[in-house]
Tab-separated table of C-alpha atoms in Angstrom:
chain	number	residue	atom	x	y	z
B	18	UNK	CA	-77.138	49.293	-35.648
B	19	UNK	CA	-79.145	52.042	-37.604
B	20	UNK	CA	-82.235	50.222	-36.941
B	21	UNK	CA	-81.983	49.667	-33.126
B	22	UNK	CA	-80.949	53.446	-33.009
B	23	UNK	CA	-84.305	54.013	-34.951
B	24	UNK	CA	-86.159	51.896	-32.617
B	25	UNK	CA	-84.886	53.568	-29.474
B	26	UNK	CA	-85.460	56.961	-30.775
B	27	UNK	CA	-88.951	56.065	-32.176
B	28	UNK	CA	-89.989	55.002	-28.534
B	29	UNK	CA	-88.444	57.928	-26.759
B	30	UNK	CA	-90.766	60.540	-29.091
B	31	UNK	CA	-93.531	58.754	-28.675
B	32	UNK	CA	-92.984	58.377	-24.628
B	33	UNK	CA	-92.928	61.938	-24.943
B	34	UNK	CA	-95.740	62.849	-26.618
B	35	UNK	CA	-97.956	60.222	-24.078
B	36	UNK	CA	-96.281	62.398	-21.427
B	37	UNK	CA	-97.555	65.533	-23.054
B	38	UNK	CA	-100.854	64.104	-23.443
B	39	UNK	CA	-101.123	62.455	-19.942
B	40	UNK	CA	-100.704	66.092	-18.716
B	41	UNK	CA	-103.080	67.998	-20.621
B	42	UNK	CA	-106.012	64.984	-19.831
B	43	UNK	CA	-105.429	65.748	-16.336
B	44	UNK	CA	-105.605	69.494	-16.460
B	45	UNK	CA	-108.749	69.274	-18.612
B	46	UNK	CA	-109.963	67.048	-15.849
B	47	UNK	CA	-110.775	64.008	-18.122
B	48	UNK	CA	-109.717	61.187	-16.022
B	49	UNK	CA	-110.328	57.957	-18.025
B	50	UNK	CA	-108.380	59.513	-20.835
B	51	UNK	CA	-105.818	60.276	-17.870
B	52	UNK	CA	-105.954	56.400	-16.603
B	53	UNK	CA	-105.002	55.194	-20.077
B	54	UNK	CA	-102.331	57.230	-20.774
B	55	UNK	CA	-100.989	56.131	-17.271
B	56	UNK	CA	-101.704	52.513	-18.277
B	57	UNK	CA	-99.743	52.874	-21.138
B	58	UNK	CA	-96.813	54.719	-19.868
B	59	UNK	CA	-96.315	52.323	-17.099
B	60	UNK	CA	-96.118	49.086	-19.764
B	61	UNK	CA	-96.094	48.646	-23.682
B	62	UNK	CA	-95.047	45.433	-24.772
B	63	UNK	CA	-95.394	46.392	-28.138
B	64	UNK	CA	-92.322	49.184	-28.051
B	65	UNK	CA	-89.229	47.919	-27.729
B	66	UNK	CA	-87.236	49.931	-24.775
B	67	UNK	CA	-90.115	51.811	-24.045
B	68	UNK	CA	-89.809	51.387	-20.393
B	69	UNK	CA	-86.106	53.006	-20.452
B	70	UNK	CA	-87.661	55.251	-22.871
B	71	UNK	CA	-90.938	56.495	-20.530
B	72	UNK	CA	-88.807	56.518	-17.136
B	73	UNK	CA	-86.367	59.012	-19.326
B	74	UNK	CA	-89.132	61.643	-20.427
B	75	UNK	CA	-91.117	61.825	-17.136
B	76	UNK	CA	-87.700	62.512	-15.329
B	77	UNK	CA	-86.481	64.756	-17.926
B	78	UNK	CA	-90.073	66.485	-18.091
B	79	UNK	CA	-89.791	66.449	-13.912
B	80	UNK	CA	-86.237	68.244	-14.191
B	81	UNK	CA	-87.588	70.841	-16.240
B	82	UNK	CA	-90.430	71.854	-14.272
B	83	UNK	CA	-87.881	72.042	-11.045
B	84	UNK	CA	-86.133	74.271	-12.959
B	85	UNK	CA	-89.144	76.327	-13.825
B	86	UNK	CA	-90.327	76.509	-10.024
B	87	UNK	CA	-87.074	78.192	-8.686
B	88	UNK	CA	-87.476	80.582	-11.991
B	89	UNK	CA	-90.767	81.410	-10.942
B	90	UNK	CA	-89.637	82.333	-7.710
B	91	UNK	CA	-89.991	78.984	-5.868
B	92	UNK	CA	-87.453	77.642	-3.096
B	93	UNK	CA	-87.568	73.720	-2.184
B	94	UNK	CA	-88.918	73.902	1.245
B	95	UNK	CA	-91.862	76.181	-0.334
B	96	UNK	CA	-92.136	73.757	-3.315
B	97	UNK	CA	-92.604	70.416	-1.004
B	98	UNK	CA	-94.403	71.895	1.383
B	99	UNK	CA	-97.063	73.240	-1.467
B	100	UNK	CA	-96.739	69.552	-3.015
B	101	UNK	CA	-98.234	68.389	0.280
B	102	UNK	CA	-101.120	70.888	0.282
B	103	UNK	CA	-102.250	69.993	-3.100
B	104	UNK	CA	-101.461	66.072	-2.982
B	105	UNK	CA	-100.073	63.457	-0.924
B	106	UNK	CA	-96.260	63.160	1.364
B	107	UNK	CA	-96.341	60.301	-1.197
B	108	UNK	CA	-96.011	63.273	-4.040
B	109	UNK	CA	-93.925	65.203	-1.341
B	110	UNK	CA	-91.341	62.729	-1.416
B	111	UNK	CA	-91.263	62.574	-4.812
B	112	UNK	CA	-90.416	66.268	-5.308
B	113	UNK	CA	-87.513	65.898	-2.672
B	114	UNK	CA	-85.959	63.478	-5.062
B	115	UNK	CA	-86.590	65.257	-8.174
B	116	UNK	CA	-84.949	68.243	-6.187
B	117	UNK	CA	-82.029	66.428	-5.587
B	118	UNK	CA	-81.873	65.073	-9.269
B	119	UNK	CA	-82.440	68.425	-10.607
B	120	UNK	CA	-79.347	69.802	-8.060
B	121	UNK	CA	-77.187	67.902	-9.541
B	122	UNK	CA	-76.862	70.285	-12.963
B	123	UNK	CA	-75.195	72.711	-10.594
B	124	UNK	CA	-71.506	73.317	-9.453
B	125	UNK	CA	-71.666	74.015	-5.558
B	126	UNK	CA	-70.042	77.496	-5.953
B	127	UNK	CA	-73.254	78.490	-7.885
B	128	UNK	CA	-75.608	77.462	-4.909
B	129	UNK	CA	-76.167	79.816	-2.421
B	130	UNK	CA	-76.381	78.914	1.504
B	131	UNK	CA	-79.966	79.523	2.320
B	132	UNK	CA	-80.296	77.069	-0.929
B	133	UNK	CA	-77.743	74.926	0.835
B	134	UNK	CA	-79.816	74.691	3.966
B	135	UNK	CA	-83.333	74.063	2.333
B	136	UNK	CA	-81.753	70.703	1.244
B	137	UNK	CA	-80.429	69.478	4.208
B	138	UNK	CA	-83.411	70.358	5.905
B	139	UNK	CA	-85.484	68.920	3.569
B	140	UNK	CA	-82.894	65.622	3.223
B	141	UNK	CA	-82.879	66.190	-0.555
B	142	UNK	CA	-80.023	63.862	-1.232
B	143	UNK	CA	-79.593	61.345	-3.995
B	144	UNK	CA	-79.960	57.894	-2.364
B	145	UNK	CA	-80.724	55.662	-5.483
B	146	UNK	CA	-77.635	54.400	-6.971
B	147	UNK	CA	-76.525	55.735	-10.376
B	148	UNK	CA	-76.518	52.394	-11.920
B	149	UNK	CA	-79.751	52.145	-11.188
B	150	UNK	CA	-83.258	53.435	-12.495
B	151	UNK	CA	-84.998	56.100	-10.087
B	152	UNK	CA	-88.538	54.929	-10.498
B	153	UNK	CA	-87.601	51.115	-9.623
B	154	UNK	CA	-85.912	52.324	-6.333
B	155	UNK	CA	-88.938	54.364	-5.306
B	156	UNK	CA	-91.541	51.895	-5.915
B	157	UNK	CA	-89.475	49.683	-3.620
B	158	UNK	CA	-88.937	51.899	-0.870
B	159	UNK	CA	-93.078	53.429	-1.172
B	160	UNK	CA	-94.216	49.947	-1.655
B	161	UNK	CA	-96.058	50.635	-4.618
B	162	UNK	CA	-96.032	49.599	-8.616
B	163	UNK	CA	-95.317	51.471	-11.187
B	164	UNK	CA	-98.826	52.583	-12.078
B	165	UNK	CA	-98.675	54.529	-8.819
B	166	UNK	CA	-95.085	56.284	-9.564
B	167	UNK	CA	-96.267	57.196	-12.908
B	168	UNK	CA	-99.345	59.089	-11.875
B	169	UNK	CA	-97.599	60.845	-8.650
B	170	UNK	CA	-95.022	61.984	-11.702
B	171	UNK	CA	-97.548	63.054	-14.117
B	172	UNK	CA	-99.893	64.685	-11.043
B	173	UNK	CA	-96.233	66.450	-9.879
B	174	UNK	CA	-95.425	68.118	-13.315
B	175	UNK	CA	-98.724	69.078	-13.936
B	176	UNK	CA	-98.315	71.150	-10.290
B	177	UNK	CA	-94.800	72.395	-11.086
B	178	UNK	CA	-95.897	73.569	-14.412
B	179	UNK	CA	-99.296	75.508	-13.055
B	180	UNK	CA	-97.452	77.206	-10.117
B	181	UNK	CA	-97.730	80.424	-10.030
B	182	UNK	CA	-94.593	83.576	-9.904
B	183	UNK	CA	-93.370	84.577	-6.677
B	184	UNK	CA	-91.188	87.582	-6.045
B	185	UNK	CA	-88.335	85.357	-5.403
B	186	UNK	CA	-86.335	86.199	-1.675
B	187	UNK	CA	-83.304	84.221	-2.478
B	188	UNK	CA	-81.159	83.488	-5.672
B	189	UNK	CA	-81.869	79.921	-7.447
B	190	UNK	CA	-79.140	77.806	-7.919
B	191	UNK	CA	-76.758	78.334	-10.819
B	192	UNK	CA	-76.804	81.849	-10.154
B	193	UNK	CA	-74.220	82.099	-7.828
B	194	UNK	CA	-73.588	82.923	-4.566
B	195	UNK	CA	-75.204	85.717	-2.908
B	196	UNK	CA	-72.503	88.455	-1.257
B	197	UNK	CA	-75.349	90.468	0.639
B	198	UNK	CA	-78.961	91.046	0.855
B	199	UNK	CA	-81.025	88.261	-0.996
B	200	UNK	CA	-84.830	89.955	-1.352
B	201	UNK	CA	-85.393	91.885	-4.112
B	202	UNK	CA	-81.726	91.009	-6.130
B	203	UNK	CA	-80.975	94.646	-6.143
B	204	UNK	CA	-77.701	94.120	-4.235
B	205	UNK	CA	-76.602	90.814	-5.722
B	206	UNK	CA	-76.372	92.397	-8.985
B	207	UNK	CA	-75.081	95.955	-8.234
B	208	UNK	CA	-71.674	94.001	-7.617
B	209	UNK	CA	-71.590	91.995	-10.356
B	210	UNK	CA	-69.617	92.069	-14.324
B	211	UNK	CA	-71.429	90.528	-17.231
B	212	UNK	CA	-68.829	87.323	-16.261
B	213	UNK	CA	-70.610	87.192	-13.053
B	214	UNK	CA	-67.060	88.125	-10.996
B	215	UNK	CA	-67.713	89.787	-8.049
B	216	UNK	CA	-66.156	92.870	-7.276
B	217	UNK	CA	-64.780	92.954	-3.287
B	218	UNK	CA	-66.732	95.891	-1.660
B	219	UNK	CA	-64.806	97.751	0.934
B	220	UNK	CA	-65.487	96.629	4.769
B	221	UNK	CA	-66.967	93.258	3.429
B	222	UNK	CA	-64.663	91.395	1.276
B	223	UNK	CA	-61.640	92.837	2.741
B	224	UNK	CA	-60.507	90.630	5.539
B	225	UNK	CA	-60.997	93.285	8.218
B	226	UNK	CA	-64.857	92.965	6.730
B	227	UNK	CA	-65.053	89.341	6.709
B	228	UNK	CA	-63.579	89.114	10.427
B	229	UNK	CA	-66.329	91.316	11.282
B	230	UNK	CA	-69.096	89.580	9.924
B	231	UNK	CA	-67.963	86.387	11.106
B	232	UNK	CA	-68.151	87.887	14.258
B	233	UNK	CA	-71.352	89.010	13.968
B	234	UNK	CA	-72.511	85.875	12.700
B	235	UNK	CA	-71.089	84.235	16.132
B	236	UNK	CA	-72.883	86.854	18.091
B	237	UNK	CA	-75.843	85.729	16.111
B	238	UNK	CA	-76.248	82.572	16.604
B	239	UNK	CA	-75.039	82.503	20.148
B	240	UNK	CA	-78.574	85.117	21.201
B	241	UNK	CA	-80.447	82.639	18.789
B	242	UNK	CA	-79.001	79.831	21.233
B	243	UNK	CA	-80.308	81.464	24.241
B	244	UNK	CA	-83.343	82.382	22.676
B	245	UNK	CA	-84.199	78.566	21.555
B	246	UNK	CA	-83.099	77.726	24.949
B	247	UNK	CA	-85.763	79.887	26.605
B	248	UNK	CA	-88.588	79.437	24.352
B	249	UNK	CA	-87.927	75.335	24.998
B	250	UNK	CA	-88.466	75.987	28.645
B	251	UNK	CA	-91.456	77.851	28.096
B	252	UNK	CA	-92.907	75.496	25.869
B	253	UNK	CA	-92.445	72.628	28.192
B	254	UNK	CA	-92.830	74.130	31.382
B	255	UNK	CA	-96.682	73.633	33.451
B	256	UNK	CA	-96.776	76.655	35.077
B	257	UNK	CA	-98.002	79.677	33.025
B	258	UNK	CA	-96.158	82.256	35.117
B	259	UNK	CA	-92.811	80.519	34.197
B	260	UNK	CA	-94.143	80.421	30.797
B	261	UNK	CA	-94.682	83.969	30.713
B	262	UNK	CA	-91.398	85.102	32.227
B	263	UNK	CA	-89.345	83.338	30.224
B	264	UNK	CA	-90.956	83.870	26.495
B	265	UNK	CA	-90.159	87.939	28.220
B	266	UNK	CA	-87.280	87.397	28.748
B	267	UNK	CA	-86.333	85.597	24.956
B	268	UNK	CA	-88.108	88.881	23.693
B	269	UNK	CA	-86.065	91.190	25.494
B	270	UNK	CA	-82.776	89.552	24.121
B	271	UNK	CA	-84.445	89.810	20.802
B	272	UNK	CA	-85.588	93.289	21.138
B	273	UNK	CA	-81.848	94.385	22.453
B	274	UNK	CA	-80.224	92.309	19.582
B	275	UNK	CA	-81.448	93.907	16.889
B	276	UNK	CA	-81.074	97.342	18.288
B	277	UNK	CA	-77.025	96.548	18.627
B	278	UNK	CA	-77.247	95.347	15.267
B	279	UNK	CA	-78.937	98.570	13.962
B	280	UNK	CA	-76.911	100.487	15.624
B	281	UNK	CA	-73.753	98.953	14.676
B	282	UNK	CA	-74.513	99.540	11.168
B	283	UNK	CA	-75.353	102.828	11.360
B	284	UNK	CA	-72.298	103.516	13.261
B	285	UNK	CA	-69.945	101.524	10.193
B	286	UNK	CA	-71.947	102.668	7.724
B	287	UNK	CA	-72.564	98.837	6.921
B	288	UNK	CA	-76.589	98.668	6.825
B	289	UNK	CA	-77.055	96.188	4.040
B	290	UNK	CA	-80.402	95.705	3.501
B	291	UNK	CA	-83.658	93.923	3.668
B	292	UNK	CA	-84.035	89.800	3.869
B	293	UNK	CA	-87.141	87.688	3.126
B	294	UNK	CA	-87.946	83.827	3.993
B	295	UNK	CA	-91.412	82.283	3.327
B	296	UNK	CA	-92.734	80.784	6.864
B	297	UNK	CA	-95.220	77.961	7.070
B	298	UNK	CA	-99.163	78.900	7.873
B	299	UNK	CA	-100.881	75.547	7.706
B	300	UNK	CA	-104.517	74.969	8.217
B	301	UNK	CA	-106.733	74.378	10.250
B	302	UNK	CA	-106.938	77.745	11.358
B	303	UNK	CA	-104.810	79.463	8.811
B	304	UNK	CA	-106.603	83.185	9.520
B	305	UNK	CA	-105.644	83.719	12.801
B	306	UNK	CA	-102.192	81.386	12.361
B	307	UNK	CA	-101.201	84.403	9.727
B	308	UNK	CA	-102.254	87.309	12.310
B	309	UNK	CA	-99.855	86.094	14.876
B	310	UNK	CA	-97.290	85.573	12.275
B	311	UNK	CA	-98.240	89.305	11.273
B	312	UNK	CA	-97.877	91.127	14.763
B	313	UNK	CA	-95.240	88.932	15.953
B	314	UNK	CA	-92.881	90.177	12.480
B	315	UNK	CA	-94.154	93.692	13.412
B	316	UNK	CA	-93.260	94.066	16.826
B	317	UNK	CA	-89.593	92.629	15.256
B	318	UNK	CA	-89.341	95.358	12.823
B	319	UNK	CA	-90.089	92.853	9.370
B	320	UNK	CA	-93.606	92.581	7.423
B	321	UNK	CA	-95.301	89.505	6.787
B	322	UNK	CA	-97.525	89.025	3.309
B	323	UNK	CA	-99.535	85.831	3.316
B	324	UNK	CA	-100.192	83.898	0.606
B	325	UNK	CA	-103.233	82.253	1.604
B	326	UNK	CA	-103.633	79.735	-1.354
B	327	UNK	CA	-99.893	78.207	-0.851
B	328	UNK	CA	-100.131	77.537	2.536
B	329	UNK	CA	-97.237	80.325	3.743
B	330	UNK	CA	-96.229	83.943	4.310
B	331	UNK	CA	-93.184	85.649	2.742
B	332	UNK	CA	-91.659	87.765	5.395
B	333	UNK	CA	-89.379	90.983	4.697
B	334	UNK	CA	-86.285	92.470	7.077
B	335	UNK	CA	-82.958	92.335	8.219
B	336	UNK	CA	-81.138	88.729	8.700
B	337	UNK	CA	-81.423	88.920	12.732
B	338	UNK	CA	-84.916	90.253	13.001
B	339	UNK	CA	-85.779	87.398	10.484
B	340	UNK	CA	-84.547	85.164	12.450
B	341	UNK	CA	-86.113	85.984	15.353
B	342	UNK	CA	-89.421	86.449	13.665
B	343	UNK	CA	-89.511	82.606	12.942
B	344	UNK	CA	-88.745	81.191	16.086
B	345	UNK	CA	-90.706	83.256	18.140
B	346	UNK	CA	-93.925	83.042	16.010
B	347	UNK	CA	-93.111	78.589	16.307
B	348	UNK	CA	-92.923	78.880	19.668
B	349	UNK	CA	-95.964	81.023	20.449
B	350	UNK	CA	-97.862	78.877	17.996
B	351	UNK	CA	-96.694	75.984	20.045
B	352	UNK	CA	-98.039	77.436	23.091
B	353	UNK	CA	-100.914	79.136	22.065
B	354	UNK	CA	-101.826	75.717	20.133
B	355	UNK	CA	-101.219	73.399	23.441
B	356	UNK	CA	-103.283	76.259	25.494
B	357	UNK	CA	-106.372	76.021	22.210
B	358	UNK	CA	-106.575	72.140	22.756
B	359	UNK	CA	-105.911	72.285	26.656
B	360	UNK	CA	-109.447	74.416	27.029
B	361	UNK	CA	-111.263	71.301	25.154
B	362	UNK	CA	-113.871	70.442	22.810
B	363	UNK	CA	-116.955	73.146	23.256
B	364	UNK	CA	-120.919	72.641	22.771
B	365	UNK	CA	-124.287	74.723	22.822
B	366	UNK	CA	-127.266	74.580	25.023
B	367	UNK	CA	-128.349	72.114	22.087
B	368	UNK	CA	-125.510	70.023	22.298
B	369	UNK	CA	-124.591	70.994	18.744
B	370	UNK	CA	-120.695	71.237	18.129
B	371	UNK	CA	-119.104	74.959	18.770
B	372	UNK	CA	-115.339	73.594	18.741
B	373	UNK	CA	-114.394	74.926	15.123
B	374	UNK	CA	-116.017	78.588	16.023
B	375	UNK	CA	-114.158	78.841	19.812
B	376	UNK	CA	-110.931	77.820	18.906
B	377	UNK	CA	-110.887	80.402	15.904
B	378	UNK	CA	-112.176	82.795	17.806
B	379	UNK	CA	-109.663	81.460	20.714
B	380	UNK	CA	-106.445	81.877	18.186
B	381	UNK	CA	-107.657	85.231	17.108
B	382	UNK	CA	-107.852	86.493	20.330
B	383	UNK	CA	-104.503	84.829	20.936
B	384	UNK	CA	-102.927	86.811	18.049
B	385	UNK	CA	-104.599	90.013	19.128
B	386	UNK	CA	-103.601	89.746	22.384
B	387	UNK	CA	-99.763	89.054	21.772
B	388	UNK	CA	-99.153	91.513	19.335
B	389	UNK	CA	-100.440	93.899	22.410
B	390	UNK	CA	-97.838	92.734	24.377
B	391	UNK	CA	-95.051	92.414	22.002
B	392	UNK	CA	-94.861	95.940	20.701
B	393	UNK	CA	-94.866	96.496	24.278
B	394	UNK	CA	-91.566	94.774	24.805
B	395	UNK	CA	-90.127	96.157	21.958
B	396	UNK	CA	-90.949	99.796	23.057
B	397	UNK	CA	-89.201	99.262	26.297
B	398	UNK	CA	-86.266	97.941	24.970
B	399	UNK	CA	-85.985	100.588	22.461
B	400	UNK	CA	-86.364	103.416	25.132
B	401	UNK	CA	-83.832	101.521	27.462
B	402	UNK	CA	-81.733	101.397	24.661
B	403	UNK	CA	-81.426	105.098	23.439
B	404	UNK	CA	-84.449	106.289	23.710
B	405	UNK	CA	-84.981	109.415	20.974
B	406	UNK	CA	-81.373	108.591	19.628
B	407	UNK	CA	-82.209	105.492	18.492
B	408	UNK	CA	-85.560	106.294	16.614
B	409	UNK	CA	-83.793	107.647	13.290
B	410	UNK	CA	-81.896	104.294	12.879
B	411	UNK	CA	-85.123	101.989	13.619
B	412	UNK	CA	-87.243	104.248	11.425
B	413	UNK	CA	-84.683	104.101	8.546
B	414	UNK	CA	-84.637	100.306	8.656
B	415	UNK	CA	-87.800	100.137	8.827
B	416	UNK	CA	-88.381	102.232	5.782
B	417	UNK	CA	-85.694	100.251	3.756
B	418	UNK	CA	-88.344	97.112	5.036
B	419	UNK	CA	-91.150	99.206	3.624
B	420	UNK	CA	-89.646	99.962	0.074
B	421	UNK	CA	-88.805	96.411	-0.173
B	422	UNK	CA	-92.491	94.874	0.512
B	423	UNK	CA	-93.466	97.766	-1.974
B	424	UNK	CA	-91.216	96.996	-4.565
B	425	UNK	CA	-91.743	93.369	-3.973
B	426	UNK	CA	-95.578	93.169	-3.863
B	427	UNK	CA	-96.571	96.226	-5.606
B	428	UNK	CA	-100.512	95.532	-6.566
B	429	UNK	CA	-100.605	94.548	-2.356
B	430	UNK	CA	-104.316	95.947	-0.837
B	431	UNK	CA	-104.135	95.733	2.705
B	432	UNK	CA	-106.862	93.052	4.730
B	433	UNK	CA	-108.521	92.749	7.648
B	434	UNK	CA	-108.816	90.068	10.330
B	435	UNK	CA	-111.766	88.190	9.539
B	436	UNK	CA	-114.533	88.360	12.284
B	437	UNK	CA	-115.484	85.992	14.698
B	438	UNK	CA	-118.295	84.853	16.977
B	439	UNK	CA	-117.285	82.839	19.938
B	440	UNK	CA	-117.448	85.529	22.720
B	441	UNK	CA	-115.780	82.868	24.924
B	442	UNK	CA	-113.412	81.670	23.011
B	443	UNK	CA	-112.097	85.118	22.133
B	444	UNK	CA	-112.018	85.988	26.047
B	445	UNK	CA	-109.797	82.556	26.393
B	446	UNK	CA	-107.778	83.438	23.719
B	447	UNK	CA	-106.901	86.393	25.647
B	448	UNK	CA	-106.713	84.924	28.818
B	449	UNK	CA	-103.676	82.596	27.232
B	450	UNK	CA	-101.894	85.316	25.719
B	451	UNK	CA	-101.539	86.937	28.924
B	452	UNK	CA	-99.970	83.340	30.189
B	453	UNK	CA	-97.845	82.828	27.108
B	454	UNK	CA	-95.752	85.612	26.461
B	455	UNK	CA	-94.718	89.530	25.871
B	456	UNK	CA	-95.781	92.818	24.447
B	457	UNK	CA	-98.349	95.249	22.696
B	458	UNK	CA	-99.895	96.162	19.543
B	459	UNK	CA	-103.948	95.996	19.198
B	460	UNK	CA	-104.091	96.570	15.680
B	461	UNK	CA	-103.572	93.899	13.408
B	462	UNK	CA	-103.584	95.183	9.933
B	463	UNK	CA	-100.211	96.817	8.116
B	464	UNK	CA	-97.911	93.964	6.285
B	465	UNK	CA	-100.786	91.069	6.817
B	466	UNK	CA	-102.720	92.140	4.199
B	467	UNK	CA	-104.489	88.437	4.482
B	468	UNK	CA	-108.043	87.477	4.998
C-alpha cells in the first residue's frame, strides 16, 4: 500500500514539474524543447499512473490561472474572447470548460448576476460526466488526440498566466453578491462587515426599495424591448429612409429614458453610481470600430477606454445608459458594416487594390458622422425634457462618470483618430451615416483615448 502511494505521488510531482517546464519552453520561445515536453506529458509508459497523474496537474494548473484572470480583473466573456485573439476557438472552447470547472469552487450566493449572465451567454456549463476524465471527453467531441489537448492546455495557461491587470468593473465570484454599483468596488464595500453581511440601506433593501427597483428594472427592460425591436427593423429594412427614421426614433426613447432615470434619482435621492462592461472591438478595422463605440457612449452620457491589444473597450456609466450604449453601437456597426461592403471592392487608375484604405476611411467617416448626429438627438431630448432644469442632474452624473474613468484609469493620455486617405471613402462614409441613424458630435476625442 505504502509503495503504490509512493508511486502515485512520485508521478504526480514529476507531472508537475514537466508542466512547469512545458510552460517556461514556450514563453522562452524554444519550441522543440516545447514539443518534447508535450510528447511526454501526453504518454509515459515508464510511470505508472502518469496519465491520471498529467491530466490532474494541467487541470489543476488551468484552475489556478482562471482564478488568477478574474483577480487580475478579467470576466469570462473578456477572457474567451481574448483566448480567440491570441489562439484558436479550439483554445476558446477550452477556456469555456475550464471556466465552468473552475465555477464550480463557488456557492451560487457568492456569484454575482452579471457573472451569472457571462456563463450562460458563453454556455460555460459542465457537460463531461464526473465519472469521467475531462481531457478524454474533449478529444472526442474536437476530434483530436491527446497531443493536441495537451498543447491547447499548456498554450492556455501560459495566456492566463501572462494576462495583464484590468481595473476590474464587476466583482469575481466568491466575493459575493453585488448590492449596487459594480465599477470601481467603492460601493460594494462601503456596506459591508469584516463577515461580509450586508447591512440593508434605507430605500433599497427595505421592501418599499426593492418594489421600486424591481419596477424600474421592468421599465428597463421593457424600453430595451422596444429599442431591440426598432434597431431589428432598421437593420433589416432596404430602404435607407426607413432605416434612418427608425434608428431616430430608438435614440429618442433612449435619450428620454435615461433622463427619467436621472431625474428620478435626483428626485429620491437614490443616484447610485457609475457601471462599466467591456464591449467587443474586433479587427479588421478596429480604429474606427472604437470611434463609433466612443461617440456613440458619449452622446449616452458613459466613456469608452479601448484597450487596443485585447480586442475590447471598457465602458463607464449608469446601468440604463450602459445598456443602451451596447446595443446601439451593435446595431450601427451592423449597418454601417452592411453599408462598407454594399459600396464594394475599390481600385486605382493602376488597377492596384484601394479596398483596405476606402473602407477605413469609409468607417471613420461613418463614426464621425454619427457621433454628429447623435449628440444631436440627445440635445433635443434633453431640452424637450427640462431644458436648463435638467442640466445640473446630467452634469452631476456625468461628473460621477468622470471621477470613475479617473479613478479607474488614472495614467489615461487622451488619443486621436488616426488619419486617413481615401477622400472617397470618407465622403461615403458620410453619405451612410446620414442613411443609418441620429445625432451630432464632430469631435471624436474625450473617453476614446485609442489610436
Amino acid at each position: 500500500m505504502r509503495n503504490t502511494w509512493r508511486r502515485g505521488r512520485t508521478s504526480e510531482t514529476a507531472a508537475a514539474l514537466t508542466v512547469d517546464e512545458a510552460v517556461r519552453a514556450l514563453a522562452r520561445g524554444e519550441s522543440t524543447m516545447f514539443q518534447r515536453l508535450v510528447g511526454e506529458l501526453t504518454s509515459r509508459p515508464d510511470a505508472p499512473g502518469w496519465t491520471v497523474a498529467a491530466d490532474h496537474c494541467v487541470a489543476d494548473r488551468l484552475r489556478r490561472g482562471i482564478t488568477s484572470a478574474w483577480q487580475r480583473g478579467w470576466q469570462p466573456a473578456d477572457l474567451v474572447r481574448f483566448t480567440t485573439r491570441r489562439h484558436t476557438p479550439r483554445h476558446a472552447r477550452l477556456s469555456t470548460d475550464a471556466i465552468a470547472d473552475e465555477m464550480r469552487l463557488y456557492s451560487p450566493g457568492t456569484v454575482s448576476d452579471r457573472w451569472h449572465e457571462h456563463l450562460a451567454v458563453l454556455q460555460a456549463d459542465v457537460w463531461w460526466p464526473d465519472d469521467g476524465p475531462h481531457p478524454s471527453h474533449w478529444c472526442r467531441r474536437e476530434g483530436v488526440d491527446r497531443a493536441v489537448y495537451v498543447t491547447c492546455a499548456i498554450e492556455l495557461i501560459h495566456l492566463l498566466e501572462a494576462l495583464p491587470k484590468l481595473p476590474p468593473v464587476t466583482q469575481p465570484p466568491g466575493a459575493g453578491k453585488p448590492g449596487g454599483s459594480e465599477a470601481g468596488g467603492a460601493d460594494r464595500n462601503a456596506d459591508t462587515d469584516e463577515n461580509s453581511t450586508r447591512r440593508p440601506r434605507p430605500g433599497r433593501d427595505t421592501p418599499s426599495g426593492s418594489q421600486g427597483e424591481g419596477r424600474r428594472a421592468e421599465a428597463d427592460q421593457r424600453i430595451l424591448g422596444r429599442v431591440r425591436a426598432l434597431l431589428a427593423k432598421a437593420e433589416s429594412t432596404e430602404f435607407p429612409e426607413e432605416a434612418e427614421a427608425l434608428s431616430a426614433r430608438a435614440q429618442e426613447l433612449m435619450a428620454r429614458h435615461s433622463i427619467d432615470q436621472a431625474l428620478l434619482a435626483a428626485e429620491t435621492g437614490d443616484m447610485g453610481g457609475p457601471d462599466g462592461r467591456r464591449i467587443a472591438v474586433d479587427s479588421p478595422y478596429d480604429a474606427p470600430k472604437a470611434v463609433l463605440l466612443t461617440v456613440v457612449a458619449e452622446a449616452n452620457h458613459c466613456r469608452a477606454i479601448w484597450h487596443r491589444e485585447l480586442g475590447f473597450s471598457t465602458v463607464l456609466g449608469f446601468p440604463a445608459d450602459l445598456a443602451a450604449v451596447e446595443i446601439l453601437f451593435t446595431s450601427l456597426l451592423v449597418q454601417g458594416t452592411s453599408a462598407m461592403v454594399h459600396a464594394g471592392p475599390r481600385r486605382d487608375a493602376r488597377g492596384r487594390s484601394r479596398t483596405r484604405s476606402f473602407r477605413h476611411a469609409f468607417l471613420n467617416a461613418y463614426a464621425v458622422r454619427i457621433g454628429e448626429r447623435l449628440r444631436g438627438a440627445a440635445d433635443r431630448a434633453a431640452a424637450g425634457a427640462g431644458g436648463k432644469d435638467l442640466l445640473p442632474v446630467l452634469a452631476a452624473r456625468d461628473q460621477a462618470v468622470d471621477q470613475a474613468v479617473d479613478t479607474m484609469f488614472p495614467n489615461l493620455a487622451k488619443g486621436r483618430a488616426g488619419s486617413v486617405s481615401n477622400y472617397e471613402g470618407w465622403v461615403a462614409g458620410r453619405a451612410a451615416a446620414d442613411l443609418a441613424s441620429l445625432n451630432g458630435r464632430s469631435e471624436v476625442t474625450g473617453a476614446f483615448r485609442g489610436p
